Short mmCIF file of C-alpha atoms and ligand atoms in Angstrom, two decimals:
data_model
loop_
_atom_site.label_atom_id
_atom_site.label_comp_id
_atom_site.label_asym_id
_atom_site.label_seq_id
_atom_site.Cartn_x
_atom_site.Cartn_y
_atom_site.Cartn_z
CA MET A 1298 15.93 22.16 23.38
CA ALA A 1299 14.44 19.27 21.43
CA THR A 1300 17.23 17.00 19.62
CA GLU A 1301 17.29 17.00 16.02
CA ASN A 1302 14.90 14.27 14.49
CA PRO A 1303 17.15 11.95 12.31
CA PHE A 1304 13.99 11.02 10.39
CA ALA A 1305 13.05 14.96 9.58
CA PRO A 1306 11.98 15.61 6.02
CA LYS A 1307 14.54 17.11 3.65
CA PRO A 1308 14.09 20.90 3.99
CA GLY A 1309 14.27 21.15 0.34
CA LEU A 1310 11.12 19.28 -0.37
CA LYS A 1311 8.09 21.16 -2.00
CA ILE A 1312 4.84 19.89 -0.41
CA TYR A 1313 1.47 20.66 -2.10
CA LEU A 1314 -1.13 21.76 0.45
CA ASP A 1315 -4.29 23.08 -0.46
CA GLY A 1316 -3.32 24.62 -3.85
CA LYS A 1317 0.29 25.93 -2.79
CA LEU A 1318 3.64 24.39 -2.82
CA LEU A 1319 5.19 24.88 0.55
CA SER A 1320 8.43 23.77 2.30
CA PRO A 1321 8.19 20.94 4.90
CA ALA A 1322 8.29 23.64 7.63
CA GLU A 1323 5.58 25.70 6.15
CA ALA A 1324 3.37 22.64 5.04
CA LYS A 1325 1.22 22.17 8.41
CA VAL A 1326 -2.29 20.93 9.06
CA SER A 1327 -3.92 22.18 12.22
CA VAL A 1328 -3.92 20.12 15.56
CA PHE A 1329 -7.89 20.44 14.98
CA ASP A 1330 -7.85 18.69 11.71
CA HIS A 1331 -9.76 15.47 12.32
CA GLY A 1332 -7.41 13.74 9.99
CA LEU A 1333 -5.10 13.99 13.00
CA LEU A 1334 -7.46 13.89 15.76
CA TYR A 1335 -9.46 10.92 14.44
CA GLY A 1336 -7.69 9.24 11.80
CA ASP A 1337 -10.61 10.53 9.56
CA GLY A 1338 -9.42 10.95 6.10
CA VAL A 1339 -8.05 8.87 3.07
CA PHE A 1340 -4.90 8.42 1.28
CA GLU A 1341 -3.10 7.01 -1.91
CA GLY A 1342 0.75 5.76 -2.00
CA MET A 1343 1.92 5.76 -5.61
CA ARG A 1344 5.09 5.22 -7.61
CA VAL A 1345 6.70 7.43 -10.20
CA TYR A 1346 8.70 5.62 -12.93
CA SER A 1347 10.77 7.73 -15.33
CA GLY A 1348 8.89 10.83 -14.34
CA HIS A 1349 5.32 9.45 -14.72
CA VAL A 1350 3.02 8.48 -11.77
CA PHE A 1351 2.46 4.81 -12.36
CA LYS A 1352 -1.37 4.14 -12.50
CA LEU A 1353 -2.46 7.65 -11.45
CA ASP A 1354 -6.05 7.44 -12.65
CA ALA A 1355 -6.56 4.11 -11.00
CA HIS A 1356 -5.05 5.62 -7.68
CA ILE A 1357 -7.41 8.39 -7.78
CA VAL A 1358 -10.45 6.22 -8.54
CA ARG A 1359 -9.62 4.16 -5.54
CA LEU A 1360 -9.15 7.50 -3.47
CA HIS A 1361 -12.64 8.56 -4.48
CA ASP A 1362 -14.23 5.20 -3.69
CA SER A 1363 -12.41 5.37 -0.15
CA ALA A 1364 -13.65 8.77 0.27
CA LYS A 1365 -17.22 7.86 -0.81
CA ALA A 1366 -17.35 5.06 1.78
CA ILE A 1367 -16.46 7.19 4.50
CA ARG A 1368 -18.72 10.24 3.19
CA LEU A 1369 -15.94 12.37 2.62
CA THR A 1370 -16.70 14.73 -0.31
CA LEU A 1371 -13.37 15.31 -2.08
CA PRO A 1372 -12.85 19.09 -2.63
CA MET A 1373 -11.05 18.72 -5.89
CA THR A 1374 -12.06 17.02 -9.22
CA HIS A 1375 -10.29 14.00 -10.50
CA GLY A 1376 -8.45 16.12 -12.92
CA GLN A 1377 -7.62 18.51 -10.43
CA ILE A 1378 -5.97 16.10 -8.01
CA ALA A 1379 -4.12 14.63 -11.06
CA ASP A 1380 -2.76 17.96 -11.78
CA ALA A 1381 -1.78 18.69 -8.07
CA VAL A 1382 0.05 15.29 -8.02
CA ASN A 1383 1.95 15.72 -11.49
CA GLN A 1384 2.75 19.44 -10.39
CA THR A 1385 4.33 18.32 -7.15
CA VAL A 1386 6.39 15.36 -8.84
CA LYS A 1387 7.53 17.98 -11.25
CA ALA A 1388 8.36 20.66 -8.49
CA ASN A 1389 10.56 18.01 -6.73
CA GLY A 1390 12.47 16.83 -9.96
CA ILE A 1391 11.12 13.14 -9.18
CA VAL A 1392 11.99 10.88 -12.04
CA ASP A 1393 11.83 7.70 -10.06
CA GLY A 1394 10.16 7.82 -6.52
CA TYR A 1395 6.99 7.86 -4.47
CA VAL A 1396 4.10 9.94 -3.88
CA ARG A 1397 1.72 10.43 -0.92
CA LEU A 1398 -1.61 11.69 -1.67
CA VAL A 1399 -3.82 12.49 1.42
CA VAL A 1400 -7.14 13.93 2.16
CA THR A 1401 -8.00 14.86 5.56
CA ARG A 1402 -11.63 15.61 6.85
CA GLY A 1403 -10.36 19.01 7.90
CA VAL A 1404 -10.48 21.38 10.87
CA GLY A 1405 -13.59 20.97 12.96
CA THR A 1406 -14.63 21.12 16.65
CA LEU A 1407 -13.72 18.44 19.05
CA GLY A 1408 -16.01 15.48 18.84
CA LEU A 1409 -16.51 13.25 16.17
CA SER A 1410 -19.19 14.66 13.98
CA ILE A 1411 -18.30 14.92 10.42
CA VAL A 1412 -21.03 17.88 10.34
CA ARG A 1413 -18.82 19.99 12.58
CA THR A 1414 -15.78 20.03 10.22
CA ALA A 1415 -15.20 21.96 7.00
CA ASP A 1416 -12.92 22.06 4.27
CA PRO A 1417 -11.16 18.86 3.78
CA SER A 1418 -7.27 19.42 3.25
CA VAL A 1419 -5.55 17.80 0.34
CA PHE A 1420 -1.89 17.43 0.26
CA VAL A 1421 0.76 15.62 -1.62
CA ILE A 1422 4.31 14.61 -0.73
CA ALA A 1423 6.63 13.59 -3.59
CA ASP A 1424 10.07 11.93 -2.23
CA GLN A 1425 12.17 8.97 -2.60
CA ILE A 1426 11.44 5.61 -0.93
CA GLU A 1427 13.03 2.28 -0.05
CA LEU A 1428 10.58 0.19 1.71
CA TYR A 1429 12.70 -2.84 2.02
CA PRO A 1430 16.57 -3.14 1.47
CA ARG A 1431 17.53 -3.95 -2.22
CA GLU A 1432 19.14 -7.17 -0.96
CA LEU A 1433 15.73 -8.80 0.02
CA TYR A 1434 14.66 -8.56 -3.56
CA GLU A 1435 17.46 -10.99 -4.38
CA ASN A 1436 17.40 -13.27 -1.58
CA GLY A 1437 13.78 -13.14 -0.39
CA MET A 1438 12.49 -11.90 2.67
CA ALA A 1439 11.35 -13.74 6.16
CA VAL A 1440 7.86 -12.74 7.43
CA ILE A 1441 5.75 -13.77 10.26
CA THR A 1442 1.88 -14.34 10.65
CA SER A 1443 0.29 -11.94 12.88
CA SER A 1444 -1.92 -12.31 15.97
CA VAL A 1445 -3.59 -9.21 15.06
CA ILE A 1446 -6.44 -9.75 12.63
CA ARG A 1447 -7.12 -7.61 9.93
CA ASN A 1448 -10.33 -4.98 10.60
CA HIS A 1449 -13.64 -6.89 10.14
CA PRO A 1450 -15.19 -5.60 6.82
CA ASN A 1451 -18.20 -4.03 8.78
CA ALA A 1452 -15.63 -2.27 11.03
CA VAL A 1453 -13.49 0.00 8.87
CA SER A 1454 -13.39 -2.19 5.67
CA PRO A 1455 -9.95 -3.03 4.49
CA ARG A 1456 -11.12 -1.82 1.02
CA VAL A 1457 -11.17 1.79 2.36
CA LYS A 1458 -7.41 3.34 2.48
CA SER A 1459 -7.97 5.43 5.37
CA LEU A 1460 -5.78 7.24 7.63
CA ASN A 1461 -6.48 4.97 10.52
CA TYR A 1462 -3.80 2.36 9.91
CA LEU A 1463 -3.49 1.32 13.64
CA ASN A 1464 -4.68 -2.19 12.91
CA ASN A 1465 -1.76 -2.71 10.46
CA ILE A 1466 0.61 -0.88 12.59
CA LEU A 1467 -0.06 -3.31 15.47
CA ALA A 1468 0.53 -6.26 13.18
CA LYS A 1469 3.99 -4.37 11.73
CA ILE A 1470 5.04 -4.07 15.43
CA GLU A 1471 4.69 -7.53 16.13
CA ALA A 1472 6.92 -8.32 12.83
CA LEU A 1473 9.57 -5.94 13.95
CA ASP A 1474 9.64 -7.50 17.54
CA ALA A 1475 10.04 -10.88 15.88
CA GLY A 1476 12.94 -9.49 14.03
CA VAL A 1477 11.25 -9.40 10.47
CA LEU A 1478 10.00 -6.59 8.16
CA GLU A 1479 6.41 -8.00 7.47
CA ALA A 1480 3.53 -9.69 8.84
CA ILE A 1481 0.69 -11.64 7.01
CA MET A 1482 -2.69 -10.89 8.78
CA PHE A 1483 -5.63 -13.09 8.91
CA ASN A 1484 -9.25 -12.11 8.78
CA HIS A 1485 -11.88 -12.66 11.31
CA THR A 1486 -12.84 -15.90 9.85
CA GLY A 1487 -9.16 -17.32 10.16
CA TYR A 1488 -8.30 -16.91 6.46
CA VAL A 1489 -5.42 -14.87 4.88
CA ALA A 1490 -6.09 -11.17 4.29
CA GLU A 1491 -2.91 -9.52 3.40
CA ALA A 1492 0.22 -8.22 4.77
CA THR A 1493 0.46 -4.92 6.61
CA GLY A 1494 1.13 -3.05 3.57
CA ASP A 1495 1.27 -5.23 0.67
CA ASN A 1496 -0.96 -7.88 -1.08
CA VAL A 1497 0.06 -11.66 -0.62
CA PHE A 1498 0.54 -14.33 -3.29
CA THR A 1499 1.47 -17.91 -3.03
CA VAL A 1500 2.36 -20.35 -5.74
CA HIS A 1501 1.12 -23.90 -5.17
CA ARG A 1502 2.10 -26.53 -7.70
CA GLY A 1503 2.39 -24.13 -10.69
CA GLU A 1504 -0.76 -22.34 -9.60
CA VAL A 1505 -0.72 -18.88 -8.20
CA LEU A 1506 -3.07 -18.12 -5.31
CA THR A 1507 -4.03 -14.96 -3.76
CA PRO A 1508 -7.02 -13.94 -1.48
CA ARG A 1509 -10.10 -12.04 -2.67
CA SER A 1510 -10.58 -8.48 -1.66
CA SER A 1511 -13.60 -9.78 0.05
CA ASP A 1512 -11.35 -11.56 2.30
CA GLY A 1513 -10.10 -8.39 3.95
CA ALA A 1514 -7.49 -7.36 1.29
CA LEU A 1515 -7.18 -3.78 -0.18
CA GLU A 1516 -7.71 -3.96 -3.93
CA GLY A 1517 -4.20 -3.21 -4.70
CA ILE A 1518 -3.19 -1.58 -7.84
CA THR A 1519 0.21 -3.73 -8.00
CA ARG A 1520 -2.06 -6.75 -7.33
CA ALA A 1521 -4.23 -5.94 -10.41
CA VAL A 1522 -0.99 -5.41 -12.55
CA VAL A 1523 0.49 -8.65 -11.53
CA ILE A 1524 -2.82 -10.20 -12.20
CA GLU A 1525 -2.80 -8.96 -15.86
CA LEU A 1526 0.73 -9.92 -16.13
CA LEU A 1527 0.18 -13.57 -15.13
CA GLN A 1528 -2.90 -13.71 -17.44
CA LYS A 1529 -0.71 -12.68 -20.37
CA ARG A 1530 1.90 -15.50 -19.74
CA SER A 1531 -1.18 -17.90 -19.05
CA ILE A 1532 0.23 -18.76 -15.69
CA PRO A 1533 -2.79 -20.06 -13.70
CA LEU A 1534 -4.22 -17.75 -11.26
CA ARG A 1535 -7.00 -18.26 -8.63
CA GLU A 1536 -8.47 -15.78 -6.05
CA THR A 1537 -9.38 -18.13 -2.85
CA LYS A 1538 -9.49 -18.37 0.47
CA MET A 1539 -6.17 -19.44 2.04
CA THR A 1540 -5.27 -20.47 5.50
CA ARG A 1541 -2.02 -20.35 7.71
CA HIS A 1542 -1.27 -24.12 6.52
CA ASP A 1543 -1.53 -22.95 2.76
CA LEU A 1544 0.97 -20.46 3.68
CA TYR A 1545 3.50 -22.82 5.17
CA ILE A 1546 3.09 -25.49 2.28
CA ALA A 1547 3.43 -23.16 -0.54
CA ASP A 1548 6.02 -23.61 -3.16
CA GLU A 1549 6.54 -19.77 -3.39
CA CYS A 1550 5.43 -16.67 -1.85
CA PHE A 1551 5.43 -12.89 -2.88
CA MET A 1552 4.13 -9.73 -1.67
CA THR A 1553 3.00 -6.65 -3.76
CA GLY A 1554 2.32 -3.17 -3.20
CA SER A 1555 3.12 0.24 -4.82
CA ALA A 1556 6.06 0.83 -2.40
CA ALA A 1557 7.13 -2.54 -2.02
CA GLU A 1558 6.81 -3.56 -5.86
CA VAL A 1559 7.09 -7.20 -6.01
CA VAL A 1560 9.03 -8.69 -3.15
CA PRO A 1561 9.74 -12.43 -2.70
CA VAL A 1562 8.96 -14.29 0.55
CA THR A 1563 11.14 -17.13 1.34
CA GLN A 1564 10.32 -17.81 4.96
CA ILE A 1565 7.11 -17.55 6.98
CA ASP A 1566 7.12 -18.12 10.83
CA ASN A 1567 10.47 -19.75 10.55
CA ARG A 1568 9.28 -22.23 7.74
CA PRO A 1569 11.08 -22.35 4.47
CA ILE A 1570 9.02 -21.57 1.37
CA GLY A 1571 10.06 -23.83 -1.15
CA ASP A 1572 13.84 -23.98 -1.26
CA ALA A 1573 14.13 -20.70 0.73
CA THR A 1574 15.20 -18.78 -2.46
CA PRO A 1575 12.76 -16.91 -4.68
CA GLY A 1576 11.07 -19.35 -6.97
CA PRO A 1577 10.79 -19.34 -10.84
CA ILE A 1578 7.25 -17.70 -11.06
CA THR A 1579 8.04 -15.21 -8.52
CA ARG A 1580 11.33 -14.21 -10.37
CA GLN A 1581 9.36 -14.06 -13.73
CA VAL A 1582 6.68 -11.78 -12.04
CA MET A 1583 9.29 -9.63 -10.63
CA LYS A 1584 11.01 -9.40 -14.17
CA ASP A 1585 7.57 -8.95 -15.85
CA PHE A 1586 6.64 -6.16 -13.38
CA ALA A 1587 10.12 -4.18 -13.80
CA GLU A 1588 9.48 -4.30 -17.51
CA TYR A 1589 5.77 -3.22 -17.46
CA VAL A 1590 6.67 -0.16 -15.36
CA ARG A 1591 9.16 0.84 -17.88
CA THR A 1592 7.07 0.62 -20.87
CA ALA A 1593 3.30 0.68 -20.03
CA PRO A 1594 1.11 3.71 -20.67
CA ALA A 1595 -0.05 5.40 -17.44
N1 PMP B 1706 -2.67 -3.50 1.32
C1 PMP B 1706 -2.53 -2.56 2.28
C2 PMP B 1706 -3.11 -2.63 3.64
C3 PMP B 1706 -1.71 -1.50 1.80
O1 PMP B 1706 -1.58 -0.59 2.64
C4 PMP B 1706 -1.30 -1.46 0.41
C5 PMP B 1706 -0.70 -0.18 -0.27
N2 PMP B 1706 0.57 0.18 0.60
C6 PMP B 1706 -1.37 -2.50 -0.47
C7 PMP B 1706 -2.21 -3.59 0.16
C8 PMP B 1706 -0.84 -2.72 -1.75
O2 PMP B 1706 -1.62 -1.63 -2.66
P1 PMP B 1706 -1.08 -1.09 -3.66
O3 PMP B 1706 -0.56 -2.08 -4.68
O4 PMP B 1706 -2.23 -0.32 -4.43
O5 PMP B 1706 -0.08 -0.17 -3.35
#
C-alpha cells in the first residue's frame, strides 16, 4: 500500500476544472493530456489580498500572450477566465492567499503534434502559500548564481510562462544542493536573466538596476509594480545588462514575484551584499509594496 503523501492537497479544497468545482480527488486531468506528456501548456500564479486577486487582468493578458506564443487558443474569454478565478477564490474562502491558473493543451494522441489534441483544459487552484520562511523577509536571504543558464529566447522564450519549468527546476535543485533557497540564472550571453521563480533587482550607489525582459526574464507583474513604486518615489531605476560581478558588488539586492512578493537578498555566492542586512531602498520597496497591495485597485 502506498504511504500517505505528506504534501497531499487539503481534501476540503475546491478546484475549478473545465467549468466545475471539484474536490482534489475528483480534479484529475488525463494521462493523455499534452500538458502532462510534454509540458505543453501555460499558467499564471497570482496573489489574493483582502479577497481580491491582485492584478488579475494583467495576469490574464500575460496568459493570453503566453498561449498565443505557443499557438494555444484559450478555450475561454478573458471575462470567463476572470470569473473562474474569482469563483474559485470565493468557493475556498480565500482572503489572503495564492491562485494557480493553468491551461493545458488537452488530451491528444501520443506524439508532439498540436493538431492531434483537442479541448484545452483550464483549471484553477486557490490555496495558501508560503514560498520562503517569514524570517528571511526580515533578515534577508542567501542565494547562489546557477551554472544552469536560462532558456535561450529562441528556444522557449522566458517570456512564455509555460508548463515546461525544467530549466528553472534544474537551477533550483542547484540552489537547494548548495543549502540556499534560490538561484540567479544568467542568459546565454552571460548576463543576469532572473531567479528561478522571481525577478532580480540590485541597488548600486542609490540607483536600482534590473535586467530587461530581453535579457531572459519573465515580464514579472510584481516587477512592474515595483518599478512603478520606485518611479513614484523618484528613486532612479535603470533596466540594464548585469554581470555576476555587478551582483557581487551591489549595495543591495532583492527579488520580486507574485508568490515571493519582495524578498531581500543579503548574500550571493557566499559574498555579503552591502552589510548583509536588507538595505534602505529594499526596505522602502517592501514597505511600499505591502501598502500598495492593501490599497491599490485591482
Ligand atoms: N520569473 C519567473 C521564472 C517566474 O516564474 C515568476 C513568477 N513566479 C517571476 C519571474 C515573477 O513574476 P510575477 O511577479 O509576475 O509573479
